[in-house]
Amino acid sequence: MSISLRQLDVQDKAIIISVTAPGEMGRRLRDMGLVPNTEIEIIGRAPLKDPVALRLRGFTLTLRNNEADHITVEKKEPSA
Amino acid sequence: MKTSHIAFAGNPNAGKTTLFNNVTGSRQHVGNYPGITVERKEGSLLFQGTQLNIIDLPGCYSLTAYTQEELVARQVLVEERPDLVVNVVDATKLERHLYLTVQFLELGIPVMLALNMMDDVRNKGMQIDLERLSQRLGCPAIGTVARSGEGKQQLLEQITRSTATTTEGWQPLHISYGPDIDPVLEEMETLISTSSFLTDRYPARWVAIKYLEGDEEIQQRGAELPEIAAQLESIVDTLREHCNKTLNSFPEAIIADYRYGFIHSLLRQGIVIHPAQVDRMDITDSMDRVLTHKILGPTLMMSLLYLMFQVTFTLGDYPLQLMEMLFSWLGDSVTALLPEGHLQSLIVSGVIDGIGGVLSFVPLIMIMFIMIAFLEDSGYMARVAYMMDKVFRTFGLHGSSVMPFIISGGIAGGCAVPGVMAARTLRSPREKLATILTAPFMPCGAKIPVFLLLIGAFFSEHRALIMFGITLTAWIMALLVARLLRSTLIRGESTPFVMELPPYRWPTLQGISIHTWERTWEYIKKAGTVILAISILLWVAMTFPGLTPAQQQFFDQQRLPLQSALEQAPAAPRAAQLNQQLRDIDQQQSMTALQHSAAGQLGTMLEPVSRLAGFNWRTNIALIGGVAAKEVIVSTLGTAYSLGEADSEETRTLVQRIRNDKDWNRASALSAILFVLLYAPCFVTIVVMARESSWQWACFALFFNTGIAFLLAILVYQIGIRL
């Protein structure tokens, strides 16, 4: 089931399905490695719930919620 | 002797500058790229008979044209054509860092990889097959640890080997971008090469890729050959439509996907071996649990910022006072040496006070930069931005704006000079400009004596409350004005907050000291020259045209009987009285001279207008002087209020004089406090603002801030006198 990255909770893991952000924002997201088929993990949220910190490709990245809205992901079910 | 030009390039946080510092040591030269505030760092060394001139390019994630850093990096590569690019990458994050490497290879410039942070690789139990990586990428790769200097020798040897064997011309790497893009790319490439479209600067395929990516800089250059450009644009448009319909994507997104795909498949073939069992909780994660915790995070941040602020200004106070003492001693000595007159006054009040004003900030700036360098290099600054972003974004600013505000006086007593300079950590141009323009609203240390004077005269029973109110007003005004500017003059989308949270590290001493010294020296050089000129200009305005001969004669005649009385050696009490009377005449004379000077005449001229806010001509002169430095306000008020009271036995303090002046009351005191808080930044700040943005914006702040301050002062005064 594909959902917006914003809807993920801390410690959720997911695979990026698509990044639909246009222009500069889209380019920044791609430059930082947010492209389809990338595995991400939400590792925290700022004290006011926004921005969100996520891990991908071995490093940590922060995103604002309105930027996360442009990223569709498929949530991975936690493996027991 | 052979000379080679080398460029160090890489992502921010790859350890590029640490490696650069380690390799070049102190043989560095720091300047600015023309017209922008991106630093240009160069260094050189002699290695095995070869002179290596190294340029440290600004850190960037990609070679697009969106940020100044990227544009600069690209420009240096294409225009200065260095013999070799040393691409510094963080070996623990190879996949993302190679994204830039691939773009260098596509450009065709000779590249070698410096896989930095190999110690972290070992600690994580990872293994990297450097030889195979080098084979697969077609460029040499050396493992380094920039912080300890490990691998430095091999790196330099490889640099000399690589530059010795470089073949003529660049050899671009060709990556397949899949069935949708490849045929179009080939078509464009043919068109570009046959028409020699921009090929004097860039490889044909690279120009084609940039057109597909919608690169503004290349499109602008292409506009010189409008026919070919139009053909290329139309090919791109067709492809864009095709991608949109069939793939629901854009060409540039597909290109990025394939680049990452290329890197992914390259690394999969046993080049990077991760440990079988990954220990997920590393030290950075554990620290972030606490340092960015919902409640603990902000609490610790506030305490740390407060502590840092206290340390800066407590520690900075001693050298500050020492400098002030030194310059006042220098002033006194020169006064004693030179005969009285304009030359003496120029050197003491114009030159020495001016230079002293600039240099006395130096210790403060150094301590502040040591702190900032520490916070930045340790990785904590990124967390501050992360935690504060939500609040500051509401006002069109950025999480990183918090630092400049606090240093400028967000906790009363700061200084806008280092505050504005601290805005450098912002990588978003619009947010940075808004921060620079509003940070000087904060109650800096030099404004505080003015507040204390006026509070002492009219609100002595509410000291703490008023001081707190002043700080609060400053924050509200800074944020509101930032919001106003961001929705009018500096309008534009907020810059995406796609930011890396680097792992926590201990900063290196070398890194911090080089960083601090560079910035301090830059301040001394730039501010020093301009400030000196302005200081002399202000001295002229407050000295000339001086007293008329008639006025001079008037004072001399008043002095004459007193002096002759003194010469007859009267009894001690009488002598003291006479001396006091002489001093009073001196004071009256300087007051008259000040009133008669250009600044004084301006103050008098402005009185009809300034009365709206409750300021008389004396206050006006002080406020005009305050544009030079806010410290001047109180001392100028002192001169302007030194009205002789020859018969009076008791000397009255400035507080008493102001309290008894019929022009001053609670309304005008409040209005003056508000005006001093918000009006034009001092000249040192303006010069620094111009350095960090442009002279236009610095001048804008001068008038805009004064305008806002004056309107609010009128409002407060007019309401105040009616209550």
PDB file of N, CA, C and O in Angstrom, chain A residues 11 20-21 23-25 27-33 35-36 41 44-48 50-51 53 55 57-64 67, chain B residues 61-62 64 66-67 93 95-96 99 213 252-253 256-257 260 280 285 289 294 298 386-387 389-391 393 494-501:
ATOM      1  N   GLN A  11      10.650   5.097  13.384  1.00  0.00           N
ATOM      2  CA  GLN A  11      11.100   3.696  13.312  1.00  0.00           C
ATOM      3  C   GLN A  11      10.443   2.911  12.186  1.00  0.00           C
ATOM      4  O   GLN A  11      10.779   1.743  11.992  1.00  0.00           O
ATOM      5  N   THR A  20       7.547  13.257  -6.643  1.00  0.00           N
ATOM      6  CA  THR A  20       6.859  14.073  -7.643  1.00  0.00           C
ATOM      7  C   THR A  20       7.133  15.559  -7.502  1.00  0.00           C
ATOM      8  O   THR A  20       6.519  16.369  -8.173  1.00  0.00           O
ATOM      9  N   ALA A  21       8.073  15.922  -6.631  1.00  0.00           N
ATOM     10  CA  ALA A  21       8.339  17.351  -6.424  1.00  0.00           C
ATOM     11  C   ALA A  21       8.912  17.974  -7.694  1.00  0.00           C
ATOM     12  O   ALA A  21       9.772  17.387  -8.333  1.00  0.00           O
ATOM     13  N   GLY A  23      10.820  21.173  -9.947  1.00  0.00           N
ATOM     14  CA  GLY A  23      11.822  22.232  -9.851  1.00  0.00           C
ATOM     15  C   GLY A  23      12.935  22.006  -8.842  1.00  0.00           C
ATOM     16  O   GLY A  23      13.433  20.894  -8.687  1.00  0.00           O
ATOM     17  N   GLU A  24      13.273  23.100  -8.168  1.00  0.00           N
ATOM     18  CA  GLU A  24      14.415  23.078  -7.255  1.00  0.00           C
ATOM     19  C   GLU A  24      14.258  22.032  -6.165  1.00  0.00           C
ATOM     20  O   GLU A  24      15.191  21.308  -5.839  1.00  0.00           O
ATOM     21  N   MET A  25      13.035  21.944  -5.609  1.00  0.00           N
ATOM     22  CA  MET A  25      12.840  21.009  -4.516  1.00  0.00           C
ATOM     23  C   MET A  25      13.091  19.582  -4.992  1.00  0.00           C
ATOM     24  O   MET A  25      13.792  18.812  -4.346  1.00  0.00           O
ATOM     25  N   ARG A  27      14.933  18.599  -7.424  1.00  0.00           N
ATOM     26  CA  ARG A  27      16.351  18.369  -7.680  1.00  0.00           C
ATOM     27  C   ARG A  27      17.121  18.163  -6.388  1.00  0.00           C
ATOM     28  O   ARG A  27      17.950  17.277  -6.284  1.00  0.00           O
ATOM     29  N   ARG A  28      16.797  18.970  -5.382  1.00  0.00           N
ATOM     30  CA  ARG A  28      17.494  18.801  -4.103  1.00  0.00           C
ATOM     31  C   ARG A  28      17.238  17.422  -3.526  1.00  0.00           C
ATOM     32  O   ARG A  28      18.126  16.785  -2.989  1.00  0.00           O
ATOM     33  N   LEU A  29      15.968  16.992  -3.609  1.00  0.00           N
ATOM     34  CA  LEU A  29      15.629  15.687  -3.058  1.00  0.00           C
ATOM     35  C   LEU A  29      16.406  14.597  -3.783  1.00  0.00           C
ATOM     36  O   LEU A  29      16.973  13.705  -3.170  1.00  0.00           O
ATOM     37  N   ARG A  30      16.471  14.699  -5.107  1.00  0.00           N
ATOM     38  CA  ARG A  30      17.175  13.673  -5.879  1.00  0.00           C
ATOM     39  C   ARG A  30      18.678  13.721  -5.618  1.00  0.00           C
ATOM     40  O   ARG A  30      19.324  12.686  -5.496  1.00  0.00           O
ATOM     41  N   ASP A  31      19.223  14.935  -5.528  1.00  0.00           N
ATOM     42  CA  ASP A  31      20.658  15.057  -5.267  1.00  0.00           C
ATOM     43  C   ASP A  31      21.042  14.364  -3.971  1.00  0.00           C
ATOM     44  O   ASP A  31      22.155  13.867  -3.823  1.00  0.00           O
ATOM     45  N   MET A  32      20.119  14.380  -3.021  1.00  0.00           N
ATOM     46  CA  MET A  32      20.432  13.767  -1.733  1.00  0.00           C
ATOM     47  C   MET A  32      20.102  12.267  -1.735  1.00  0.00           C
ATOM     48  O   MET A  32      20.151  11.627  -0.698  1.00  0.00           O
ATOM     49  N   GLY A  33      19.716  11.751  -2.861  1.00  0.00           N
ATOM     50  CA  GLY A  33      19.536  10.304  -2.960  1.00  0.00           C
ATOM     51  C   GLY A  33      18.123   9.810  -2.747  1.00  0.00           C
ATOM     52  O   GLY A  33      17.895   8.616  -2.619  1.00  0.00           O
ATOM     53  N   VAL A  35      15.489   8.801  -4.450  1.00  0.00           N
ATOM     54  CA  VAL A  35      14.960   8.381  -5.754  1.00  0.00           C
ATOM     55  C   VAL A  35      14.213   7.060  -5.551  1.00  0.00           C
ATOM     56  O   VAL A  35      14.394   6.396  -4.521  1.00  0.00           O
ATOM     57  N   PRO A  36      13.349   6.685  -6.501  1.00  0.00           N
ATOM     58  CA  PRO A  36      12.571   5.455  -6.344  1.00  0.00           C
ATOM     59  C   PRO A  36      13.462   4.243  -6.038  1.00  0.00           C
ATOM     60  O   PRO A  36      14.624   4.195  -6.447  1.00  0.00           O
ATOM     61  N   GLU A  41      14.364   4.841   6.468  1.00  0.00           N
ATOM     62  CA  GLU A  41      13.855   4.546   7.806  1.00  0.00           C
ATOM     63  C   GLU A  41      13.674   5.875   8.533  1.00  0.00           C
ATOM     64  O   GLU A  41      14.568   6.713   8.525  1.00  0.00           O
ATOM     65  N   GLY A  44      13.476   9.972  13.448  1.00  0.00           N
ATOM     66  CA  GLY A  44      13.052  10.905  14.479  1.00  0.00           C
ATOM     67  C   GLY A  44      12.263  12.068  13.916  1.00  0.00           C
ATOM     68  O   GLY A  44      12.227  12.279  12.705  1.00  0.00           O
ATOM     69  N   ARG A  45      11.620  12.778  14.804  1.00  0.00           N
ATOM     70  CA  ARG A  45      10.935  14.008  14.421  1.00  0.00           C
ATOM     71  C   ARG A  45      11.396  15.117  15.353  1.00  0.00           C
ATOM     72  O   ARG A  45      11.678  14.871  16.524  1.00  0.00           O
ATOM     73  N   ALA A  46      11.457  16.345  14.836  1.00  0.00           N
ATOM     74  CA  ALA A  46      11.863  17.476  15.659  1.00  0.00           C
ATOM     75  C   ALA A  46      10.828  17.695  16.761  1.00  0.00           C
ATOM     76  O   ALA A  46       9.702  17.221  16.646  1.00  0.00           O
ATOM     77  N   PRO A  47      11.198  18.394  17.819  1.00  0.00           N
ATOM     78  CA  PRO A  47      10.282  18.599  18.950  1.00  0.00           C
ATOM     79  C   PRO A  47       8.888  19.085  18.529  1.00  0.00           C
ATOM     80  O   PRO A  47       7.904  18.735  19.153  1.00  0.00           O
ATOM     81  N   LEU A  48       8.781  19.871  17.464  1.00  0.00           N
ATOM     82  CA  LEU A  48       7.458  20.341  17.040  1.00  0.00           C
ATOM     83  C   LEU A  48       6.904  19.490  15.902  1.00  0.00           C
ATOM     84  O   LEU A  48       6.156  19.968  15.056  1.00  0.00           O
ATOM     85  N   ASP A  50       7.986  18.538  13.191  1.00  0.00           N
ATOM     86  CA  ASP A  50       8.371  18.891  11.839  1.00  0.00           C
ATOM     87  C   ASP A  50       9.664  19.684  11.960  1.00  0.00           C
ATOM     88  O   ASP A  50       9.737  20.566  12.816  1.00  0.00           O
ATOM     89  N   PRO A  51      10.698  19.447  11.233  1.00  0.00           N
ATOM     90  CA  PRO A  51      10.925  18.443  10.189  1.00  0.00           C
ATOM     91  C   PRO A  51      11.049  17.010  10.722  1.00  0.00           C
ATOM     92  O   PRO A  51      10.990  16.784  11.930  1.00  0.00           O
ATOM     93  N   ALA A  53      13.421  13.378  10.487  1.00  0.00           N
ATOM     94  CA  ALA A  53      14.771  12.896  10.163  1.00  0.00           C
ATOM     95  C   ALA A  53      14.666  11.470   9.666  1.00  0.00           C
ATOM     96  O   ALA A  53      13.978  10.649  10.273  1.00  0.00           O
ATOM     97  N   ARG A  55      16.780   8.012   7.601  1.00  0.00           N
ATOM     98  CA  ARG A  55      18.073   7.448   7.209  1.00  0.00           C
ATOM     99  C   ARG A  55      17.929   6.739   5.881  1.00  0.00           C
ATOM    100  O   ARG A  55      16.962   6.029   5.633  1.00  0.00           O
ATOM    101  N   ARG A  57      20.725   5.183   2.577  1.00  0.00           N
ATOM    102  CA  ARG A  57      22.085   5.021   2.040  1.00  0.00           C
ATOM    103  C   ARG A  57      23.152   5.302   3.083  1.00  0.00           C
ATOM    104  O   ARG A  57      24.197   5.873   2.774  1.00  0.00           O
ATOM    105  N   GLY A  58      22.877   4.977   4.331  1.00  0.00           N
ATOM    106  CA  GLY A  58      23.909   5.107   5.357  1.00  0.00           C
ATOM    107  C   GLY A  58      24.103   6.488   5.924  1.00  0.00           C
ATOM    108  O   GLY A  58      25.072   6.752   6.615  1.00  0.00           O
ATOM    109  N   PHE A  59      23.218   7.432   5.628  1.00  0.00           N
ATOM    110  CA  PHE A  59      23.349   8.743   6.266  1.00  0.00           C
ATOM    111  C   PHE A  59      21.976   9.268   6.691  1.00  0.00           C
ATOM    112  O   PHE A  59      20.960   8.659   6.392  1.00  0.00           O
ATOM    113  N   THR A  60      21.981  10.371   7.404  1.00  0.00           N
ATOM    114  CA  THR A  60      20.742  10.908   7.965  1.00  0.00           C
ATOM    115  C   THR A  60      20.390  12.225   7.309  1.00  0.00           C
ATOM    116  O   THR A  60      21.250  13.086   7.095  1.00  0.00           O
ATOM    117  N   LEU A  61      19.117  12.392   7.003  1.00  0.00           N
ATOM    118  CA  LEU A  61      18.651  13.537   6.247  1.00  0.00           C
ATOM    119  C   LEU A  61      17.435  14.120   6.956  1.00  0.00           C
ATOM    120  O   LEU A  61      16.673  13.390   7.567  1.00  0.00           O
ATOM    121  N   THR A  62      17.271  15.446   6.874  1.00  0.00           N
ATOM    122  CA  THR A  62      16.047  16.029   7.427  1.00  0.00           C
ATOM    123  C   THR A  62      15.213  16.623   6.308  1.00  0.00           C
ATOM    124  O   THR A  62      15.740  17.135   5.325  1.00  0.00           O
ATOM    125  N   LEU A  63      13.920  16.550   6.492  1.00  0.00           N
ATOM    126  CA  LEU A  63      12.962  17.031   5.498  1.00  0.00           C
ATOM    127  C   LEU A  63      11.818  17.702   6.216  1.00  0.00           C
ATOM    128  O   LEU A  63      11.423  17.265   7.293  1.00  0.00           O
ATOM    129  N   ARG A  64      11.269  18.750   5.625  1.00  0.00           N
ATOM    130  CA  ARG A  64      10.043  19.316   6.193  1.00  0.00           C
ATOM    131  C   ARG A  64       8.859  18.472   5.743  1.00  0.00           C
ATOM    132  O   ARG A  64       8.916  17.842   4.690  1.00  0.00           O
ATOM    133  N   GLU A  67       7.676  18.961   2.293  1.00  0.00           N
ATOM    134  CA  GLU A  67       8.540  18.352   1.289  1.00  0.00           C
ATOM    135  C   GLU A  67       8.301  16.842   1.230  1.00  0.00           C
ATOM    136  O   GLU A  67       8.335  16.234   0.156  1.00  0.00           O
TER     137      GLU A  67
ATOM    138  N   TYR B  61      26.563  19.035  -3.492  1.00  0.00           N
ATOM    139  CA  TYR B  61      26.036  17.682  -3.632  1.00  0.00           C
ATOM    140  C   TYR B  61      25.927  17.260  -5.095  1.00  0.00           C
ATOM    141  O   TYR B  61      25.770  16.105  -5.413  1.00  0.00           O
ATOM    142  N   SER B  62      25.946  18.254  -5.977  1.00  0.00           N
ATOM    143  CA  SER B  62      25.647  17.945  -7.366  1.00  0.00           C
ATOM    144  C   SER B  62      26.263  19.041  -8.231  1.00  0.00           C
ATOM    145  O   SER B  62      26.721  20.059  -7.715  1.00  0.00           O
ATOM    146  N   THR B  64      24.593  20.828 -10.537  1.00  0.00           N
ATOM    147  CA  THR B  64      23.520  21.562 -11.195  1.00  0.00           C
ATOM    148  C   THR B  64      23.789  23.053 -11.022  1.00  0.00           C
ATOM    149  O   THR B  64      24.868  23.428 -10.624  1.00  0.00           O
ATOM    150  N   TYR B  66      21.768  25.241  -9.160  1.00  0.00           N
ATOM    151  CA  TYR B  66      20.794  25.816  -8.229  1.00  0.00           C
ATOM    152  C   TYR B  66      21.403  26.648  -7.115  1.00  0.00           C
ATOM    153  O   TYR B  66      20.826  27.610  -6.678  1.00  0.00           O
ATOM    154  N   THR B  67      22.564  26.266  -6.642  1.00  0.00           N
ATOM    155  CA  THR B  67      23.155  27.065  -5.566  1.00  0.00           C
ATOM    156  C   THR B  67      24.429  27.719  -6.065  1.00  0.00           C
ATOM    157  O   THR B  67      25.045  27.272  -7.018  1.00  0.00           O
ATOM    158  N   LYS B  93      29.631   6.564   3.272  1.00  0.00           N
ATOM    159  CA  LYS B  93      28.396   6.913   2.558  1.00  0.00           C
ATOM    160  C   LYS B  93      28.678   6.969   1.072  1.00  0.00           C
ATOM    161  O   LYS B  93      28.251   7.899   0.387  1.00  0.00           O
ATOM    162  N   GLU B  95      27.654   5.548  -1.574  1.00  0.00           N
ATOM    163  CA  GLU B  95      26.608   5.562  -2.582  1.00  0.00           C
ATOM    164  C   GLU B  95      26.179   6.991  -2.911  1.00  0.00           C
ATOM    165  O   GLU B  95      26.076   7.364  -4.071  1.00  0.00           O
ATOM    166  N   ARG B  96      25.950   7.792  -1.857  1.00  0.00           N
ATOM    167  CA  ARG B  96      25.508   9.149  -2.150  1.00  0.00           C
ATOM    168  C   ARG B  96      26.652  10.025  -2.644  1.00  0.00           C
ATOM    169  O   ARG B  96      26.489  10.833  -3.542  1.00  0.00           O
ATOM    170  N   TYR B  99      27.569  10.108  -6.308  1.00  0.00           N
ATOM    171  CA  TYR B  99      26.648  10.802  -7.219  1.00  0.00           C
ATOM    172  C   TYR B  99      27.334  12.021  -7.837  1.00  0.00           C
ATOM    173  O   TYR B  99      27.168  12.323  -9.010  1.00  0.00           O
ATOM    174  N   GLU B 213      18.145  18.371 -18.258  1.00  0.00           N
ATOM    175  CA  GLU B 213      17.907  18.675 -16.847  1.00  0.00           C
ATOM    176  C   GLU B 213      17.320  20.071 -16.665  1.00  0.00           C
ATOM    177  O   GLU B 213      17.015  20.478 -15.541  1.00  0.00           O
ATOM    178  N   GLU B 252      14.714  14.878 -16.002  1.00  0.00           N
ATOM    179  CA  GLU B 252      15.771  15.034 -14.998  1.00  0.00           C
ATOM    180  C   GLU B 252      15.644  14.017 -13.872  1.00  0.00           C
ATOM    181  O   GLU B 252      16.654  13.579 -13.310  1.00  0.00           O
ATOM    182  N   ALA B 253      14.402  13.622 -13.558  1.00  0.00           N
ATOM    183  CA  ALA B 253      14.212  12.613 -12.527  1.00  0.00           C
ATOM    184  C   ALA B 253      14.724  11.260 -13.022  1.00  0.00           C
ATOM    185  O   ALA B 253      15.368  10.510 -12.276  1.00  0.00           O
ATOM    186  N   ALA B 256      18.488  11.174 -12.865  1.00  0.00           N
ATOM    187  CA  ALA B 256      18.970  10.936 -11.499  1.00  0.00           C
ATOM    188  C   ALA B 256      18.800   9.470 -11.120  1.00  0.00           C
ATOM    189  O   ALA B 256      19.703   8.857 -10.536  1.00  0.00           O
ATOM    190  N   ASP B 257      17.639   8.869 -11.478  1.00  0.00           N
ATOM    191  CA  ASP B 257      17.416   7.451 -11.181  1.00  0.00           C
ATOM    192  C   ASP B 257      18.511   6.582 -11.780  1.00  0.00           C
ATOM    193  O   ASP B 257      19.049   5.701 -11.129  1.00  0.00           O
ATOM    194  N   TYR B 260      21.908   6.943 -10.034  1.00  0.00           N
ATOM    195  CA  TYR B 260      21.963   6.156  -8.801  1.00  0.00           C
ATOM    196  C   TYR B 260      21.981   4.665  -9.110  1.00  0.00           C
ATOM    197  O   TYR B 260      22.649   3.881  -8.420  1.00  0.00           O
ATOM    198  N   ARG B 280      22.831  -1.557  14.942  1.00  0.00           N
ATOM    199  CA  ARG B 280      22.088  -0.381  14.491  1.00  0.00           C
ATOM    200  C   ARG B 280      22.316   0.865  15.345  1.00  0.00           C
ATOM    201  O   ARG B 280      22.214   1.976  14.871  1.00  0.00           O
ATOM    202  N   ASP B 285      23.296   8.067  17.046  1.00  0.00           N
ATOM    203  CA  ASP B 285      21.881   7.805  17.308  1.00  0.00           C
ATOM    204  C   ASP B 285      21.561   7.939  18.787  1.00  0.00           C
ATOM    205  O   ASP B 285      20.555   8.550  19.160  1.00  0.00           O
ATOM    206  N   ARG B 289      19.051  10.736  20.584  1.00  0.00           N
ATOM    207  CA  ARG B 289      17.921  10.399  21.458  1.00  0.00           C
ATOM    208  C   ARG B 289      17.739  11.468  22.524  1.00  0.00           C
ATOM    209  O   ARG B 289      16.631  11.822  22.885  1.00  0.00           O
ATOM    210  N   LYS B 294      12.139  15.451  22.530  1.00  0.00           N
ATOM    211  CA  LYS B 294      11.021  16.391  22.536  1.00  0.00           C
ATOM    212  C   LYS B 294      11.186  17.520  23.556  1.00  0.00           C
ATOM    213  O   LYS B 294      11.014  18.685  23.248  1.00  0.00           O
ATOM    214  N   PRO B 298      15.222  20.807  23.279  1.00  0.00           N
ATOM    215  CA  PRO B 298      15.164  22.271  23.337  1.00  0.00           C
ATOM    216  C   PRO B 298      15.723  22.835  24.644  1.00  0.00           C
ATOM    217  O   PRO B 298      16.363  23.887  24.635  1.00  0.00           O
ATOM    218  N   TYR B 386      17.516  21.961  12.941  1.00  0.00           N
ATOM    219  CA  TYR B 386      16.464  20.940  12.848  1.00  0.00           C
ATOM    220  C   TYR B 386      15.375  21.196  13.890  1.00  0.00           C
ATOM    221  O   TYR B 386      14.183  21.153  13.598  1.00  0.00           O
ATOM    222  N   MET B 387      15.787  21.528  15.110  1.00  0.00           N
ATOM    223  CA  MET B 387      14.803  21.728  16.179  1.00  0.00           C
ATOM    224  C   MET B 387      14.061  23.061  16.055  1.00  0.00           C
ATOM    225  O   MET B 387      12.898  23.155  16.395  1.00  0.00           O
ATOM    226  N   ASP B 389      13.555  24.874  13.272  1.00  0.00           N
ATOM    227  CA  ASP B 389      13.075  25.224  11.941  1.00  0.00           C
ATOM    228  C   ASP B 389      11.593  25.564  11.897  1.00  0.00           C
ATOM    229  O   ASP B 389      11.188  26.532  11.280  1.00  0.00           O
ATOM    230  N   LYS B 390      10.795  24.761  12.585  1.00  0.00           N
ATOM    231  CA  LYS B 390       9.340  24.954  12.524  1.00  0.00           C
ATOM    232  C   LYS B 390       8.957  26.378  12.945  1.00  0.00           C
ATOM    233  O   LYS B 390       8.134  27.037  12.315  1.00  0.00           O
ATOM    234  N   VAL B 391       9.565  26.870  14.015  1.00  0.00           N
ATOM    235  CA  VAL B 391       9.246  28.205  14.529  1.00  0.00           C
ATOM    236  C   VAL B 391       9.688  29.280  13.533  1.00  0.00           C
ATOM    237  O   VAL B 391       8.921  30.164  13.162  1.00  0.00           O
ATOM    238  N   ARG B 393      10.517  29.061  10.372  1.00  0.00           N
ATOM    239  CA  ARG B 393       9.952  28.981   9.033  1.00  0.00           C
ATOM    240  C   ARG B 393       8.663  29.798   8.940  1.00  0.00           C
ATOM    241  O   ARG B 393       8.364  30.405   7.926  1.00  0.00           O
ATOM    242  N   SER B 494      10.226  29.186   0.222  1.00  0.00           N
ATOM    243  CA  SER B 494      11.280  28.926   1.186  1.00  0.00           C
ATOM    244  C   SER B 494      12.170  27.843   0.593  1.00  0.00           C
ATOM    245  O   SER B 494      11.709  26.959  -0.119  1.00  0.00           O
ATOM    246  N   THR B 495      13.470  27.972   0.876  1.00  0.00           N
ATOM    247  CA  THR B 495      14.420  27.009   0.349  1.00  0.00           C
ATOM    248  C   THR B 495      14.172  25.664   1.013  1.00  0.00           C
ATOM    249  O   THR B 495      13.963  25.616   2.226  1.00  0.00           O
ATOM    250  N   PRO B 496      14.181  24.576   0.243  1.00  0.00           N
ATOM    251  CA  PRO B 496      13.915  23.272   0.853  1.00  0.00           C
ATOM    252  C   PRO B 496      14.866  22.997   2.005  1.00  0.00           C
ATOM    253  O   PRO B 496      16.017  23.404   1.977  1.00  0.00           O
ATOM    254  N   PHE B 497      14.333  22.318   3.007  1.00  0.00           N
ATOM    255  CA  PHE B 497      15.124  22.030   4.201  1.00  0.00           C
ATOM    256  C   PHE B 497      15.743  20.635   4.088  1.00  0.00           C
ATOM    257  O   PHE B 497      15.797  19.898   5.041  1.00  0.00           O
ATOM    258  N   VAL B 498      16.140  20.267   2.872  1.00  0.00           N
ATOM    259  CA  VAL B 498      16.745  18.957   2.713  1.00  0.00           C
ATOM    260  C   VAL B 498      18.178  19.081   3.199  1.00  0.00           C
ATOM    261  O   VAL B 498      19.025  19.619   2.515  1.00  0.00           O
ATOM    262  N   MET B 499      18.404  18.647   4.425  1.00  0.00           N
ATOM    263  CA  MET B 499      19.692  18.922   5.050  1.00  0.00           C
ATOM    264  C   MET B 499      20.238  17.642   5.647  1.00  0.00           C
ATOM    265  O   MET B 499      19.492  16.815   6.142  1.00  0.00           O
ATOM    266  N   GLU B 500      21.537  17.511   5.599  1.00  0.00           N
ATOM    267  CA  GLU B 500      22.144  16.324   6.177  1.00  0.00           C
ATOM    268  C   GLU B 500      22.354  16.514   7.674  1.00  0.00           C
ATOM    269  O   GLU B 500      22.727  17.599   8.106  1.00  0.00           O
ATOM    270  N   LEU B 501      22.062  15.499   8.464  1.00  0.00           N
ATOM    271  CA  LEU B 501      22.433  15.525   9.879  1.00  0.00           C
ATOM    272  C   LEU B 501      23.722  14.726   9.998  1.00  0.00           C
ATOM    273  O   LEU B 501      23.691  13.505  10.047  1.00  0.00           O
TER     274      LEU B 501
END
